[in-house]
Coordinates of C-alpha atoms in Angstrom, one line a residue:
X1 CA 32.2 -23.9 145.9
X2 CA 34.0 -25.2 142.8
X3 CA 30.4 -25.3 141.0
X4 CA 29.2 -22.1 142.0
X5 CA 33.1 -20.6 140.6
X6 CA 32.6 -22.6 137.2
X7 CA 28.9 -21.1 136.9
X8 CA 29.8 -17.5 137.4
X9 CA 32.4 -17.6 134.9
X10 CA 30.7 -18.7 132.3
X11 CA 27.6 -17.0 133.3
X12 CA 26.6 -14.6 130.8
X13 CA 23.4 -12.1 129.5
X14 CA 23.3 -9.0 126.9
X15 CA 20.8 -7.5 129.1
X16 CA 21.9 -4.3 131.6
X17 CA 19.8 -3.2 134.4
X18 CA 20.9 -1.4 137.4
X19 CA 17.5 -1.8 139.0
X20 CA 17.7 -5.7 139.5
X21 CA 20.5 -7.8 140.6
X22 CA 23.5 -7.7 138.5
X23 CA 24.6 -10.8 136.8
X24 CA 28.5 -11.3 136.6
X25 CA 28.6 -10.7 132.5
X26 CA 26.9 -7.4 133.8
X27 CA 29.1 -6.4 136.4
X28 CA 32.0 -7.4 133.9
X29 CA 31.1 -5.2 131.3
X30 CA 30.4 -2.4 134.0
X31 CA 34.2 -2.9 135.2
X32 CA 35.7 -2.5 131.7
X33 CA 34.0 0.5 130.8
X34 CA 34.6 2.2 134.1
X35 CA 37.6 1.1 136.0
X36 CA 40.1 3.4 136.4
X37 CA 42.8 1.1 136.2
X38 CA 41.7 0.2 132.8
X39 CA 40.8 3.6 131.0
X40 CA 44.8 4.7 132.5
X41 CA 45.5 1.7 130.0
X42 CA 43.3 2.9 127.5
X43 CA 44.8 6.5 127.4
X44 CA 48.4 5.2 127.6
X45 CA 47.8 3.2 124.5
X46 CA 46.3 5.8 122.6
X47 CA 49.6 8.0 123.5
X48 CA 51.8 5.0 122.2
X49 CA 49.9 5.7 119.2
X50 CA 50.8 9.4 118.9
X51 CA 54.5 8.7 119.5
X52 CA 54.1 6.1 117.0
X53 CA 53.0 8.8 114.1
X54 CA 55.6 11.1 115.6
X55 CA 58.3 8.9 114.8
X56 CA 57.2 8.1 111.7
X57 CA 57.1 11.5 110.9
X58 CA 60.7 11.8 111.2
X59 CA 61.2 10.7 108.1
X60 CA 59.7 14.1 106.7
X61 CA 61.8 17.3 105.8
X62 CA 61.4 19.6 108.2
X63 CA 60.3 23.4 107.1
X64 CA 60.9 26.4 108.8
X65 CA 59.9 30.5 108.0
X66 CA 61.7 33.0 110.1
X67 CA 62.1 36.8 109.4
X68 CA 63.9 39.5 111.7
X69 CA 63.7 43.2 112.0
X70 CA 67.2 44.8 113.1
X71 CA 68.1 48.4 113.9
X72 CA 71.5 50.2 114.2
X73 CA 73.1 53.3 115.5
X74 CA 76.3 54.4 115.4
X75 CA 78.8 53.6 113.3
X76 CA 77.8 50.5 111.3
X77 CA 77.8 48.4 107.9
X78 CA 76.2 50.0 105.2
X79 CA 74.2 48.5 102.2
X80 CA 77.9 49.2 100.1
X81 CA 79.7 47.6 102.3
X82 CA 81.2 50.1 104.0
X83 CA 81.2 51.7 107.2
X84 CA 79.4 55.0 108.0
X85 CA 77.9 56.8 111.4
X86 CA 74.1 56.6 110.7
X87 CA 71.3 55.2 111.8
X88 CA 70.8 51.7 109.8
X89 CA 67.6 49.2 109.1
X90 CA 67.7 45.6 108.0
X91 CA 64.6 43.4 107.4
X92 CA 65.4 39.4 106.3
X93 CA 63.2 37.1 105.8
X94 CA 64.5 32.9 105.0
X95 CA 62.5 30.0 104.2
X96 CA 64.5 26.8 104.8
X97 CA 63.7 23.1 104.7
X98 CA 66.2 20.0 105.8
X99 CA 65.8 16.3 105.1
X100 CA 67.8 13.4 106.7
X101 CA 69.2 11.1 104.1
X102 CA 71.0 8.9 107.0
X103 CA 70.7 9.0 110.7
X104 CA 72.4 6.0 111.4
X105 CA 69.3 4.0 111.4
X106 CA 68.3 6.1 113.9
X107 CA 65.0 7.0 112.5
X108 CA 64.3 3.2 111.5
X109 CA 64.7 1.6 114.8
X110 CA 62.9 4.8 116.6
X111 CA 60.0 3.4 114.5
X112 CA 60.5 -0.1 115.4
X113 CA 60.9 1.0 119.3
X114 CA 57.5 2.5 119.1
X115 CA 56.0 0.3 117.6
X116 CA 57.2 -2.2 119.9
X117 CA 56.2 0.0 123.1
X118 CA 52.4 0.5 121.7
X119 CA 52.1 -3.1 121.0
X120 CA 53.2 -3.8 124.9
X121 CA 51.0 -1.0 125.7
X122 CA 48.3 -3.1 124.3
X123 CA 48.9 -6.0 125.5
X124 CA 48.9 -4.4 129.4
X125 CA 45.6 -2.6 128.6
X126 CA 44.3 -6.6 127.7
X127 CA 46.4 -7.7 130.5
X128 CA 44.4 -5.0 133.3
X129 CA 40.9 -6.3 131.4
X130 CA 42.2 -9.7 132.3
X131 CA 43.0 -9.0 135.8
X132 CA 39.6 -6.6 136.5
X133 CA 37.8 -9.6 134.7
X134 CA 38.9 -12.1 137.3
X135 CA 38.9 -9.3 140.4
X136 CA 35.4 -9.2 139.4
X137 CA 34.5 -12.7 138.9
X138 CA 36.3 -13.1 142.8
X139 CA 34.3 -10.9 144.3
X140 CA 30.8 -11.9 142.8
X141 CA 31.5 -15.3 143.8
X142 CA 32.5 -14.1 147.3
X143 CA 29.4 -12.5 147.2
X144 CA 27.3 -16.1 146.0
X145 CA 29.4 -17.7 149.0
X146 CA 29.0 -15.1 151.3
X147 CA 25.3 -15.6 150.6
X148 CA 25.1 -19.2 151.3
X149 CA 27.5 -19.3 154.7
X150 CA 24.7 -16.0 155.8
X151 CA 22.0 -18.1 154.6
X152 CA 23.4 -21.3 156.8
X153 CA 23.8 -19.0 160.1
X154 CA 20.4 -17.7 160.1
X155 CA 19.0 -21.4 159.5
X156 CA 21.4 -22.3 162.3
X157 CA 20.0 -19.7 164.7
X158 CA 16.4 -20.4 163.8
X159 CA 17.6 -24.1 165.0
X160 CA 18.9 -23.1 167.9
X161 CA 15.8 -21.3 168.9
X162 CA 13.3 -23.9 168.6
X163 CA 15.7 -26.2 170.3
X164 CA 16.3 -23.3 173.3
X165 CA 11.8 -23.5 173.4
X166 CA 12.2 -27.1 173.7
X167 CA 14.7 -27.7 176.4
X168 CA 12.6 -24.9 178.3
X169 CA 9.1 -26.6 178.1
X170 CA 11.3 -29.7 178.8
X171 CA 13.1 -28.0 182.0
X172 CA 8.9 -27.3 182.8
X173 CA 8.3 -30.5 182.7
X174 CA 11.1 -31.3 185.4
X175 CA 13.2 -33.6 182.2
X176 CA 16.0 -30.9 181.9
X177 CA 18.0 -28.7 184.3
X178 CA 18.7 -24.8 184.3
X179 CA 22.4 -25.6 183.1
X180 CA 20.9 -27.6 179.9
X181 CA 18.7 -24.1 179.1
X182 CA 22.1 -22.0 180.3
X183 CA 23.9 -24.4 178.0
X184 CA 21.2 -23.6 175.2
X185 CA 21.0 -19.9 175.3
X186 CA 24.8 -19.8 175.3
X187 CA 24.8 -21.8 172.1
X188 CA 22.1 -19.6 170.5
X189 CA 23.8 -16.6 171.3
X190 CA 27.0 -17.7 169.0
X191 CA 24.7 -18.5 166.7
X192 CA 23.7 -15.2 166.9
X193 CA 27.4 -14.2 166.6
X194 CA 27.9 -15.9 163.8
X195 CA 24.7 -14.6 161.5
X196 CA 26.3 -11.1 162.7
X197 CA 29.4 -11.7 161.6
X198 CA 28.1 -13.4 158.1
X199 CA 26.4 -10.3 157.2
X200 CA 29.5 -7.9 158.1
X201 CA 31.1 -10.3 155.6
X202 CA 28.1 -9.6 152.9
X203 CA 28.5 -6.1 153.1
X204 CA 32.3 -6.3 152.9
X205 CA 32.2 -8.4 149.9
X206 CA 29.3 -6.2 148.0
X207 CA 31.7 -3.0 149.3
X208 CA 34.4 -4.8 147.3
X209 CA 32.7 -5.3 144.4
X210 CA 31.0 -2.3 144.5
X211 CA 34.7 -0.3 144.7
X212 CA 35.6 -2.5 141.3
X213 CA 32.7 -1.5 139.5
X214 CA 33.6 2.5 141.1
X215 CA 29.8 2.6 141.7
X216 CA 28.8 5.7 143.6
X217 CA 27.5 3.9 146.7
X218 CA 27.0 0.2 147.1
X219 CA 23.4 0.8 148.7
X220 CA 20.8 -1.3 146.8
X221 CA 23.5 -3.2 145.0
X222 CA 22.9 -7.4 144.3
X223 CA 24.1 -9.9 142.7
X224 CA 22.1 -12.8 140.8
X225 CA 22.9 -16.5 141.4
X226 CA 23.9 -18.4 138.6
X227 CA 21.0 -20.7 137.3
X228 CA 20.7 -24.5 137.4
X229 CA 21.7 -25.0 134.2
X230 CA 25.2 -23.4 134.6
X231 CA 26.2 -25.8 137.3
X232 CA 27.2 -28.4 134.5
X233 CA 30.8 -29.8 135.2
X234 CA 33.1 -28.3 132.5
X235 CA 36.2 -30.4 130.8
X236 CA 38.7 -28.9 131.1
X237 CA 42.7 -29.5 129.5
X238 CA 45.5 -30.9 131.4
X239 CA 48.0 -28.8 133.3
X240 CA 50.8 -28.7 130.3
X241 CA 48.3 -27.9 127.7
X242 CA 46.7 -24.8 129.5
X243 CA 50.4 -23.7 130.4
X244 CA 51.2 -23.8 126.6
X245 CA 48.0 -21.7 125.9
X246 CA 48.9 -19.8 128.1
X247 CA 52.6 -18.6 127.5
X248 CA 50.8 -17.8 123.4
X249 CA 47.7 -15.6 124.7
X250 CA 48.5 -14.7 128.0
X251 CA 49.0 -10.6 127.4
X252 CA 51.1 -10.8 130.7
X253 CA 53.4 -13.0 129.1
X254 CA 53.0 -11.0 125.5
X255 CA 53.7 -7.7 126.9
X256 CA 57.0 -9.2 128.5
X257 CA 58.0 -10.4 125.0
X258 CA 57.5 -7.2 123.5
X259 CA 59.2 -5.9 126.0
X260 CA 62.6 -7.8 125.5
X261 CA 62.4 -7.1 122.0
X262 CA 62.4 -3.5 122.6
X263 CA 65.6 -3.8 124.9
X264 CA 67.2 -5.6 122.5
X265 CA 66.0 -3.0 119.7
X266 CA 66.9 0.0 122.2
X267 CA 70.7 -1.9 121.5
X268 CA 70.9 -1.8 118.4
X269 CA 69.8 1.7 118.1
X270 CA 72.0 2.8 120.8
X271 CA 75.1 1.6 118.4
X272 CA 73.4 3.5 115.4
X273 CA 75.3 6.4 117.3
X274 CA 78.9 5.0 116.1
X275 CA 77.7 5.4 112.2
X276 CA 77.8 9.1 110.2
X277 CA 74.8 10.5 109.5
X278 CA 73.7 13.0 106.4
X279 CA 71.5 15.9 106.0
X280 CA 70.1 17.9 102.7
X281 CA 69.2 20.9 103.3
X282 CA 68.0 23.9 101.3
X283 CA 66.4 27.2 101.6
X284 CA 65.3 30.5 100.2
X285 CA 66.2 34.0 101.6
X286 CA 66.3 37.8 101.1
X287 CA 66.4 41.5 103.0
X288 CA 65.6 45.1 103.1
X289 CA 67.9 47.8 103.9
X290 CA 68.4 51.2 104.5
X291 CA 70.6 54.0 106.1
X292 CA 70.0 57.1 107.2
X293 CA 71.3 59.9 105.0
X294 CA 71.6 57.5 102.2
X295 CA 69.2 57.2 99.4
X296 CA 68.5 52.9 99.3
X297 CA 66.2 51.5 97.1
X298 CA 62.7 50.8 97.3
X299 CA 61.5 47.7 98.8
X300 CA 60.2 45.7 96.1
X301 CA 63.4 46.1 94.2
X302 CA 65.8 45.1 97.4
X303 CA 63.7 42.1 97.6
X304 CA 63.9 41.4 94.4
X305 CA 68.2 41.9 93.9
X306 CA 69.0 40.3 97.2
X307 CA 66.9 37.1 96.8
X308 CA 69.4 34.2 97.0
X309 CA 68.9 30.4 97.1
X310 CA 71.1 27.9 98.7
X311 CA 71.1 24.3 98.9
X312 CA 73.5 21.9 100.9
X313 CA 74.5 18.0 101.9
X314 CA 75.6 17.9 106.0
X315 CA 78.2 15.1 106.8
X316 CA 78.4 14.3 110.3
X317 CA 81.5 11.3 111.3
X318 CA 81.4 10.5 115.0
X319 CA 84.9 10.1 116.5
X320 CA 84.5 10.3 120.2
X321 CA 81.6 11.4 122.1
X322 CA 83.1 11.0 125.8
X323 CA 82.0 7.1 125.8
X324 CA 77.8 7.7 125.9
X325 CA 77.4 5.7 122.8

């Protein structure tokens, strides 16, 4: 059993057929293309990625364009500042932009925190290759073994057989009883039971494999056995040596890592919230107004004399924010 495991792991071809039996480098690179489990991984990493840019992009100035269209009646504000019963217009139109100059590191360690989460994101998609690697390695050598026990019960029963002809022709011959041919027959039909059985297990373990691979149907599905010259005994490391490979490539044991240091960055970003934080901001602006029964100027000219700039630093000093920080 401990041969035929060693040969299908390292058992390995670049050619794919689905018409043949599959080899377990085949089924392998089936699993890892198609497995659910692995693409949700896939995707999830490639979302990391998006949050990554979207914290990066933080760091940008934000711009904005609005404009507004207002409308009046009644007594109201008029374009000299006074107050008048008429019907009154007003069309603005801003164009603003803000930068952060200091967030309290806030921007920084929401980098760092991404970072962090789509670097554990990819060490659990390597992590689910891992684990479909060796689910599918199991069950194709379940499969081989599954085989071989099938392979013993039917040479069993064919045993049996033979010796169920030979204690009859010996019962002719008045050199065996009817119990040793009752005895007989009862042993060939758990034989029987047992080749029945086998083959339930067959199917089960091709169903499993089958289910791993998310083939359509496991019907005319087969695995190869490994060849001769795989059976080779393999050296392998002592037990403190592969633990101390392990802990550094393991992504298990990666993702767990990464996964501490993003607590402990999620920390230090949490007290980011006890610092000030500053904003420039700036922006462009102007409107158009009229009044009924009131001669206004055109719109290119209003435009023109009520464009106006403005430009500003924001100051923000925590002093108590009901204990969240």
């Amino acid at each position: 059993m401990k041969k035929i495991l060693i040969a299908a792991l390292l058992l390995s071809t670049s050619a794919f057929a689905q018409s043949g039996p599959w080899t377990l480098q085949q089924c392998i690179d089936y699993a890892l293309e198609h497995n659910l489990t692995v693409k949700q991984s896939s995707i999830s990493v490639e979302q990391k990625e998006i949050a990554v840019n979207t914290a990066e992009g933080r760091r940008l100035p934000g711009v904005a364009a609005s404009g507004s269209q207002n409308f009046s009646f009644g007594r109201g504000l008029t374009a000299d500042n006074t107050y008048a019963n008429a019907n009154t217009t007003s069309t603005g139109f801003t164009l603003g932009a803000d930068l952060p100059i200091f967030q309290g590191f806030d921007i920084n360690n929401g980098i760092k925190l991404s970072k962090l989460d789509l670097a554990a994101a990819t060490a659990d998609l390597d992590k689910a290759k891992d684990d479909i690697r060796v689910a599918v390695a199991q069950a194709y050598v379940q499969i081989l073994y599954d085989k071989e026990l099938l392979g013993v019960a039917r040479n069993q029963v064919e045993t049996d057989e033979h010796q169920l002809e030979r204690v009859k022709a010996m019962m002719a011959s008045g050199k065996a009883s009817a119990a040793e041919v009752s005895a007989q027959q009862a042993t060939l039909a758990q034989s029987k039971l047992s080749q029945t059985q086998a083959e339930g297990n067959l199917k089960l373990a091709i169903l499993d494999l089958s289910q791993l691979l998310e083939l359509e149907s496991p019907e005319g599905f087969d695995v190869a056995a490994p060849s001769a010259s795989a059976l080779e005994p393999q050296l392998l490391l002592n037990p403190e040596q592969i633990y101390a490979e392990a802990v550094d490539i393991k992504p298990a044991i990666i993702s767990e890592k990464l996964k501490l240091d993003y607590a402990a960055t999620s920390i230090e970003r949490a007290k980011g919230a006890y610092l000030p934080s500053l904003s420039l901001s700036g922006g462009l602006g102007s409107n158009f107004y009229t009044s009924s029964g009131i001669q206004h100027k055109t719109f290119g000219e209003q435009m023109k004399n009520n464009f106006s700039q403005y430009v500003g630093l924001s100051l923000n000093v925590p002093i108590f924010s009901r204990f969240s920080t």
